[in-house]
Amino acid sequence: MVFLYVPFKRPSFGFPLLPAPALQPPAPPAGLLGQGLGARPQGSLLYLDALGAAFPRALAHRGTALLHWTPGCPRAPAGWPLPTLYCTPAPAGALPSRATALRVQLLFALRQRGLHVLEAGLAAELRDALAALRDEWPRLAQELALGRLSPQPGLPEEVRSQLQALLTPDPARAAELRAECARGFEGIVRRLWPQLEVVVVGSAHSTERLYCDALLQADCLGLPFYCPFYQAVGEEPVPQFLLCPEWAFFEFLPCPGEEEPRTMLLDELWEGHEYGLVVTAQPGEYRESQTLSVRGESIPEERFCQTLRRALGMWPGARLVDYVCVESSLLGDSSGPCAPHYEVFLELQGLRDLSEGQRYKLDQCLQEDFLVYKSFRFKGSIGPLRLHLVRAGAFTRLREALGSPVPMPRVLREERLLQLIQGSVIS
């Protein structure tokens, strides 16, 4: 159950949870998120209607590619009422390996030069699929030319044979792929799919914003992004959303709160009043904001990210690719005889190492931005932050190890995930 405060304006029955400033008024492509919403006709039909109104060619036959990992069973995508919309076969997304699922879906997307819509359940999935393109484009081009799906880890032979039957040799498209990748990867998405009109991502807020920003500045340069579904609760500013009564059970608490508050239903609310929103949803349909706290200081992940970006601006040539934090209590004896502290693992571009002075900048910025943290640091109750650089690809493997298509956690709580990222430290 999730609790947050929202200003209530007017009851809106029958509309999905969606951002107002983007396409007007689309419903969430919930099947992308593996939440089962794709199987509910209201949201999918509204989504298709709005997408078709904004981009008339978006509903073209096989004009949409889906990049989304749904391990164990295929899930209905957003446009399930129009199954001919998609050029990516459903079994590809259900493979046991995340990396293999995204790579196979990418191969089928590359076959279709006339794509109009590129969908991804998470921005991180689109990022990792395009990272696979950077690393494996010669092999992908060869598979396109031969019409052959190569054996690979995480691809059962019976599924490979099933998918293989859908491929035909396309040497012309393979040659185009080689030529465009040889030119570099800035704006590669629009160059590979010149008719592409929009990129739809199931979640672009909170922890996924980092990936969206990077994609918009490089691979997806010049393309509009649309995120119709708000999946995380945090402090960052977000577009306005409407409620979809079928998605979850909504209750409301008057603000300011009473001593013995009674929840109210949607038809009991008054326009112009402010209410706290209580959402009861299926497990995994919402991701609450995480906090860093070793002494009760409670630093929200969104504000920590802002501080991290500010410190990064003091490291010339560095660009943030990904990061994750750990509270020292998870390290146990390996943290040594020291006060509780944070450990931060970064993947950077442009820098292979950091001086001690550069490393200290992040701790200094945290003290400037969070007075409670500064107070604990001054008293010695919290030790200095420790910063580690990890090798490229470490976070792709970490997302694989999560085992399900969920937004990237920014504070690790599991020892197995900590050990994985520790094994990738280079500095």
Coordinates of C-alpha atoms in Angstrom, one line a residue:
M1 CA 0.0 0.0 0.0
V2 CA 1.3 3.5 -0.9
F3 CA 0.4 6.7 0.8
L4 CA 0.9 10.2 -0.7
Y5 CA -0.7 13.6 -0.6
V6 CA -2.3 15.0 -3.7
P7 CA -4.4 18.1 -4.3
F8 CA -7.8 17.0 -5.5
K9 CA -9.5 19.0 -8.1
R10 CA -12.4 17.1 -9.6
P11 CA -13.5 13.5 -9.6
S12 CA -12.4 11.8 -12.9
F13 CA -14.2 8.6 -13.5
G14 CA -13.1 6.1 -16.2
F15 CA -9.7 7.6 -17.0
P16 CA -6.3 6.0 -16.5
L17 CA -3.4 7.2 -14.5
L18 CA -1.7 9.4 -17.0
P19 CA 0.3 12.6 -17.4
A20 CA -1.6 15.5 -18.8
P21 CA 1.1 17.4 -20.7
A22 CA 2.0 14.6 -23.0
L23 CA -0.3 12.9 -25.5
Q24 CA -3.8 13.8 -24.7
P25 CA -5.2 11.7 -23.0
P26 CA -3.5 8.3 -23.3
A27 CA -3.8 5.4 -20.9
P28 CA -0.8 3.5 -19.5
P29 CA 0.8 0.9 -21.6
A30 CA 0.6 -1.2 -18.5
G31 CA 1.4 -4.5 -20.1
L32 CA 4.9 -3.1 -20.7
L33 CA 5.3 -3.0 -17.0
G34 CA 4.2 -6.6 -16.4
Q35 CA 1.4 -5.4 -14.2
G36 CA -1.5 -7.1 -16.0
L37 CA -3.1 -3.8 -16.9
G38 CA -2.7 -4.6 -20.6
A39 CA -5.4 -7.2 -20.3
R40 CA -8.0 -4.6 -19.2
P41 CA -9.6 -3.1 -22.3
Q42 CA -10.3 0.4 -20.9
G43 CA -6.6 1.4 -20.6
S44 CA -5.4 -0.3 -23.7
L45 CA -8.2 1.1 -26.0
L46 CA -7.7 4.7 -24.6
Y47 CA -4.0 4.3 -25.1
L48 CA -4.4 3.2 -28.7
D49 CA -7.0 5.9 -29.5
A50 CA -4.8 8.7 -28.1
L51 CA -1.6 7.3 -29.8
G52 CA -3.4 7.1 -33.1
A53 CA -4.8 10.6 -32.8
A54 CA -1.4 12.1 -32.0
F55 CA 0.6 10.0 -34.5
P56 CA -1.8 8.6 -37.2
R57 CA 0.8 6.1 -38.5
A58 CA 1.5 4.7 -35.0
L59 CA -1.1 2.0 -35.4
A60 CA 0.4 0.6 -38.6
H61 CA 0.7 -3.1 -39.1
R62 CA 3.9 -4.4 -37.4
G63 CA 4.9 -0.7 -36.8
T64 CA 5.7 -1.1 -33.1
A65 CA 8.6 -2.9 -31.5
L66 CA 8.5 -3.9 -27.8
L67 CA 11.6 -4.2 -25.6
H68 CA 10.6 -5.6 -22.3
W69 CA 11.6 -8.6 -20.2
T70 CA 8.8 -10.7 -18.7
P71 CA 10.6 -13.8 -17.4
G72 CA 8.6 -17.0 -17.3
C73 CA 5.5 -16.0 -19.2
P74 CA 4.7 -13.6 -22.1
R75 CA 2.6 -10.6 -20.9
A76 CA 0.1 -8.7 -23.0
P77 CA 1.7 -5.4 -24.3
A78 CA -0.2 -2.1 -24.3
G79 CA -1.8 -2.6 -27.6
W80 CA -3.0 -6.2 -27.1
P81 CA -6.4 -5.5 -28.8
L82 CA -4.4 -5.0 -32.0
P83 CA -1.9 -8.0 -31.9
T84 CA -0.7 -7.2 -35.4
L85 CA 0.7 -3.9 -34.1
Y86 CA 3.9 -5.6 -32.9
C87 CA 6.9 -6.9 -34.9
T88 CA 8.5 -8.5 -31.8
P89 CA 7.2 -12.0 -31.0
A90 CA 5.9 -12.5 -27.4
P91 CA 8.1 -15.5 -26.6
A92 CA 11.2 -13.4 -27.0
G93 CA 10.3 -11.3 -23.9
A94 CA 9.7 -14.4 -21.7
L95 CA 13.2 -15.8 -22.0
P96 CA 14.9 -16.6 -18.7
S97 CA 17.8 -14.3 -19.4
R98 CA 17.1 -10.5 -19.4
A99 CA 20.1 -9.8 -21.7
T100 CA 19.1 -12.4 -24.2
A101 CA 15.5 -11.4 -24.2
L102 CA 16.3 -7.8 -25.0
R103 CA 18.9 -8.8 -27.6
V104 CA 16.4 -11.1 -29.4
Q105 CA 13.7 -8.4 -29.3
L106 CA 16.2 -5.9 -30.7
L107 CA 17.0 -8.3 -33.6
F108 CA 13.4 -8.5 -34.6
A109 CA 13.0 -4.7 -34.2
L110 CA 16.0 -4.2 -36.5
R111 CA 14.3 -6.3 -39.2
Q112 CA 11.5 -3.7 -39.4
R113 CA 12.9 -0.6 -41.0
G114 CA 9.5 1.1 -41.0
L115 CA 8.9 1.3 -37.3
H116 CA 6.7 4.1 -36.0
V117 CA 6.8 3.4 -32.3
L118 CA 9.5 2.0 -30.0
E119 CA 8.1 0.8 -26.7
A120 CA 10.1 -0.2 -23.6
G121 CA 8.7 -1.3 -20.2
L122 CA 11.5 0.6 -18.5
A123 CA 14.0 3.2 -19.8
A124 CA 16.8 1.0 -18.5
E125 CA 15.6 -1.8 -20.8
L126 CA 15.9 0.5 -23.8
R127 CA 19.3 1.7 -22.6
D128 CA 20.6 -1.9 -22.2
A129 CA 19.2 -3.0 -25.6
L130 CA 20.9 -0.1 -27.3
A131 CA 24.1 -0.9 -25.3
A132 CA 23.9 -4.4 -26.8
L133 CA 23.6 -2.8 -30.2
R134 CA 26.8 -0.8 -29.6
D135 CA 28.7 -4.0 -28.5
E136 CA 27.3 -6.5 -30.9
W137 CA 26.2 -4.8 -34.1
P138 CA 28.6 -6.8 -36.4
R139 CA 27.0 -10.0 -35.1
L140 CA 23.5 -8.6 -35.3
A141 CA 24.1 -7.6 -38.9
Q142 CA 25.4 -11.0 -39.7
E143 CA 22.2 -12.6 -38.2
L144 CA 20.1 -10.2 -40.2
A145 CA 21.9 -11.0 -43.4
L146 CA 21.6 -14.8 -42.9
G147 CA 18.2 -14.8 -41.4
R148 CA 19.6 -16.8 -38.5
L149 CA 19.2 -16.6 -34.8
S150 CA 22.5 -17.7 -33.2
P151 CA 22.5 -20.0 -30.1
Q152 CA 23.3 -18.0 -27.0
P153 CA 23.0 -18.4 -23.2
G154 CA 19.5 -18.1 -21.9
L155 CA 17.9 -19.1 -25.2
P156 CA 16.5 -22.6 -25.0
E157 CA 16.9 -24.5 -28.2
E158 CA 13.2 -25.2 -28.7
V159 CA 12.4 -21.4 -28.4
R160 CA 15.3 -20.6 -30.7
S161 CA 13.9 -22.9 -33.3
Q162 CA 10.5 -21.3 -32.9
L163 CA 11.9 -17.8 -33.3
Q164 CA 14.2 -18.9 -36.1
A165 CA 11.2 -19.9 -38.2
L166 CA 10.1 -16.2 -38.2
L167 CA 13.4 -14.9 -39.7
T168 CA 14.3 -14.6 -43.4
P169 CA 17.6 -13.4 -44.9
D170 CA 17.8 -9.6 -45.4
P171 CA 21.3 -8.6 -46.6
A172 CA 20.1 -5.1 -47.6
R173 CA 18.9 -4.3 -44.1
A174 CA 22.1 -5.8 -42.7
A175 CA 24.2 -3.5 -44.9
E176 CA 22.2 -0.5 -43.7
L177 CA 22.8 -1.5 -40.1
R178 CA 26.6 -1.8 -40.7
A179 CA 26.7 1.6 -42.4
E180 CA 24.8 3.4 -39.7
C181 CA 26.7 1.9 -36.8
A182 CA 30.0 2.6 -38.5
R183 CA 29.0 6.3 -38.5
G184 CA 28.7 6.4 -34.7
F185 CA 25.8 6.1 -32.2
E186 CA 24.6 9.6 -31.7
G187 CA 21.0 9.7 -33.0
I188 CA 21.3 6.0 -34.0
V189 CA 17.7 5.2 -33.2
R190 CA 16.3 7.7 -35.7
R191 CA 18.8 6.8 -38.3
L192 CA 18.0 3.1 -38.1
W193 CA 14.3 3.7 -38.0
P194 CA 13.8 6.9 -40.1
Q195 CA 10.0 6.7 -39.8
L196 CA 10.0 6.4 -36.0
E197 CA 7.7 9.0 -34.4
V198 CA 7.8 8.4 -30.6
V199 CA 9.5 6.4 -27.9
V200 CA 7.1 5.1 -25.2
V201 CA 8.6 4.0 -21.9
G202 CA 6.5 2.5 -19.1
S203 CA 8.4 4.4 -16.4
A204 CA 10.5 7.5 -16.8
H205 CA 10.4 9.0 -13.3
S206 CA 12.5 8.6 -10.2
T207 CA 15.2 6.0 -10.7
E208 CA 14.6 5.7 -14.4
R209 CA 15.0 9.4 -15.2
L210 CA 18.8 9.0 -15.4
Y211 CA 18.5 6.6 -18.3
C212 CA 15.9 8.8 -20.1
D213 CA 18.2 11.8 -19.9
A214 CA 21.1 9.8 -21.3
L215 CA 19.1 8.4 -24.2
L216 CA 17.6 11.8 -25.1
Q217 CA 21.1 13.3 -25.3
A218 CA 22.6 10.5 -27.4
D219 CA 21.1 7.4 -28.9
C220 CA 17.5 8.8 -29.1
L221 CA 18.5 12.3 -30.0
G222 CA 15.7 14.3 -31.7
L223 CA 12.9 11.9 -30.7
P224 CA 10.0 12.6 -28.3
F225 CA 9.7 10.4 -25.2
Y226 CA 6.3 9.6 -23.7
C227 CA 5.8 8.1 -20.3
P228 CA 2.1 7.4 -19.6
F229 CA 2.4 5.6 -16.3
Y230 CA 3.7 6.9 -13.0
Q231 CA 5.2 4.0 -11.1
A232 CA 7.3 5.6 -8.4
V233 CA 6.6 7.8 -5.4
G234 CA 9.2 10.5 -4.8
E235 CA 9.8 14.2 -4.2
E236 CA 10.6 15.1 -7.7
P237 CA 8.2 17.2 -9.8
V238 CA 6.1 15.1 -12.1
P239 CA 3.4 15.8 -14.7
Q240 CA -0.2 15.7 -13.6
F241 CA -1.9 12.3 -13.6
L242 CA -5.4 11.1 -13.6
L243 CA -6.7 8.1 -11.7
C244 CA -7.8 4.8 -13.3
P245 CA -10.3 3.3 -10.9
E246 CA -9.7 -0.2 -12.3
W247 CA -6.0 -0.1 -11.7
A248 CA -6.1 -0.1 -7.9
F249 CA -8.3 0.6 -5.0
F250 CA -8.2 4.3 -4.0
E251 CA -9.1 5.9 -0.7
F252 CA -8.6 9.4 0.5
L253 CA -7.8 11.1 3.8
P254 CA -8.7 14.8 4.5
C255 CA -5.8 17.2 4.9
P256 CA -4.9 18.3 7.5
G257 CA -5.4 14.9 9.2
E258 CA -7.9 14.4 11.9
E259 CA -7.1 12.6 15.2
E260 CA -9.1 9.6 14.1
P261 CA -9.2 9.9 10.3
R262 CA -11.7 8.0 8.2
T263 CA -10.9 7.2 4.6
M264 CA -13.3 8.4 2.0
L265 CA -14.2 7.1 -1.4
L266 CA -14.0 9.1 -4.7
D267 CA -17.6 10.1 -4.8
E268 CA -17.4 11.5 -1.3
L269 CA -14.7 14.2 -2.1
W270 CA -15.2 17.9 -2.4
E271 CA -13.7 20.0 -5.2
G272 CA -11.0 22.3 -4.1
H273 CA -10.1 20.3 -1.0
E274 CA -6.8 18.5 -0.4
Y275 CA -6.6 14.9 0.4
G276 CA -4.1 12.2 1.1
L277 CA -4.2 9.4 -1.4
V278 CA -4.1 5.8 -0.2
V279 CA -3.4 3.4 -3.0
T280 CA -3.9 -0.4 -2.6
A281 CA -2.3 -2.1 -5.6
Q282 CA -1.0 -5.4 -6.7
P283 CA 2.6 -6.2 -5.4
G284 CA 5.2 -4.6 -7.6
E285 CA 2.8 -2.1 -9.3
Y286 CA 4.3 0.8 -7.3
R287 CA 7.8 1.5 -6.2
E288 CA 8.2 3.7 -3.2
S289 CA 11.1 6.2 -3.0
Q290 CA 14.1 4.8 -1.1
T291 CA 16.1 6.7 1.5
L292 CA 19.7 6.5 2.9
S293 CA 19.8 6.5 6.7
V294 CA 22.4 5.1 9.0
R295 CA 21.6 7.5 12.0
G296 CA 18.0 8.5 11.2
E297 CA 19.0 11.3 8.8
S298 CA 16.8 9.9 5.9
I299 CA 18.2 11.3 2.7
P300 CA 15.7 10.7 -0.2
E301 CA 17.1 9.0 -3.3
E302 CA 16.0 11.8 -5.6
R303 CA 17.8 14.5 -3.5
F304 CA 20.9 12.3 -3.2
C305 CA 21.0 12.0 -7.0
Q306 CA 20.8 15.8 -7.3
T307 CA 23.8 16.1 -4.9
L308 CA 25.7 13.4 -6.8
R309 CA 25.2 15.3 -10.1
R310 CA 26.4 18.5 -8.5
A311 CA 29.5 16.8 -7.2
L312 CA 30.0 15.2 -10.6
G313 CA 30.1 18.7 -12.2
M314 CA 33.3 19.2 -10.2
W315 CA 35.0 16.2 -11.9
P316 CA 36.0 17.5 -15.4
G317 CA 35.3 15.1 -18.2
A318 CA 33.1 12.7 -16.1
R319 CA 29.7 11.6 -17.1
L320 CA 27.4 9.6 -14.8
V321 CA 26.3 6.3 -16.4
D322 CA 24.8 4.7 -13.2
Y323 CA 25.1 4.5 -9.5
V324 CA 23.9 2.6 -6.4
C325 CA 24.3 3.2 -2.7
V326 CA 24.8 0.9 0.3
E327 CA 24.5 1.6 4.0
S328 CA 27.6 0.2 5.8
S329 CA 25.4 -2.1 8.0
L330 CA 25.0 -4.3 5.0
L331 CA 28.7 -4.8 4.7
G332 CA 29.1 -6.3 8.1
D333 CA 32.7 -6.9 9.3
S334 CA 34.1 -6.0 5.9
S335 CA 33.4 -2.4 6.5
G336 CA 36.0 -2.3 9.3
P337 CA 36.0 -0.7 12.7
C338 CA 34.5 2.7 11.7
A339 CA 31.4 4.7 12.2
P340 CA 28.3 4.0 10.1
H341 CA 28.7 5.5 6.6
Y342 CA 27.5 5.3 3.0
E343 CA 29.3 3.5 0.2
V344 CA 28.6 4.6 -3.3
F345 CA 29.3 2.6 -6.5
L346 CA 29.6 4.6 -9.7
E347 CA 29.9 3.8 -13.4
L348 CA 31.4 6.8 -15.2
Q349 CA 32.4 7.7 -18.7
G350 CA 35.4 9.9 -19.2
L351 CA 37.3 9.0 -16.0
R352 CA 39.0 5.8 -14.9
D353 CA 40.0 7.0 -11.5
L354 CA 39.4 9.7 -9.0
S355 CA 41.8 11.5 -6.6
E356 CA 41.1 11.6 -2.9
G357 CA 40.1 15.2 -3.3
Q358 CA 37.6 14.4 -6.0
R359 CA 36.1 11.6 -3.9
Y360 CA 35.7 13.9 -0.9
K361 CA 33.7 16.3 -3.0
L362 CA 30.6 14.1 -2.8
D363 CA 30.8 13.9 1.0
Q364 CA 31.3 17.7 1.1
C365 CA 28.3 18.3 -1.1
L366 CA 26.1 16.0 1.0
Q367 CA 27.1 18.1 4.1
E368 CA 26.2 21.3 2.3
D369 CA 22.8 20.0 1.1
F370 CA 21.8 18.1 4.3
L371 CA 22.4 19.8 7.6
V372 CA 21.4 16.8 9.7
Y373 CA 24.0 14.7 7.8
K374 CA 26.6 17.5 8.4
S375 CA 25.8 17.5 12.1
F376 CA 26.4 13.8 12.4
R377 CA 29.6 14.0 10.4
F378 CA 30.8 16.9 12.6
K379 CA 30.2 14.8 15.7
G380 CA 31.7 11.7 14.2
S381 CA 28.5 9.7 14.5
I382 CA 28.6 9.1 10.7
G383 CA 31.9 8.3 9.0
P384 CA 33.1 9.7 5.6
L385 CA 31.4 8.5 2.5
R386 CA 33.4 5.9 0.5
L387 CA 33.3 6.1 -3.3
H388 CA 34.0 3.2 -5.7
L389 CA 34.2 3.1 -9.5
V390 CA 33.0 0.0 -11.2
R391 CA 33.7 -1.3 -14.7
A392 CA 31.4 -0.8 -17.7
G393 CA 28.5 -3.2 -17.8
A394 CA 28.3 -3.8 -14.0
F395 CA 24.9 -2.3 -13.7
T396 CA 23.5 -4.3 -16.6
R397 CA 24.5 -7.4 -14.8
L398 CA 23.0 -6.0 -11.6
R399 CA 19.7 -5.5 -13.3
E400 CA 19.8 -9.1 -14.6
A401 CA 20.4 -10.3 -11.1
L402 CA 17.3 -8.5 -9.8
G403 CA 15.3 -11.3 -11.4
S404 CA 12.3 -9.2 -12.4
P405 CA 11.5 -6.1 -14.5
V406 CA 11.5 -3.5 -11.8
P407 CA 13.0 0.0 -11.7
M408 CA 16.6 0.0 -10.5
P409 CA 17.0 0.2 -6.7
R410 CA 19.3 3.1 -5.7
V411 CA 19.9 1.6 -2.2
L412 CA 20.9 -2.0 -2.1
R413 CA 19.4 -4.1 0.7
E414 CA 20.5 -7.6 -0.3
E415 CA 24.0 -9.1 0.3
R416 CA 24.0 -11.0 -3.0
L417 CA 23.5 -7.8 -5.0
L418 CA 26.2 -6.0 -2.9
Q419 CA 28.7 -8.9 -3.6
L420 CA 27.9 -8.6 -7.3
I421 CA 28.6 -4.9 -7.5
Q422 CA 31.7 -5.2 -5.2
G423 CA 33.1 -7.7 -7.7
S424 CA 33.1 -5.1 -10.4
V425 CA 35.1 -2.4 -8.5
I426 CA 38.1 -1.1 -10.5
S427 CA 39.0 1.9 -8.3

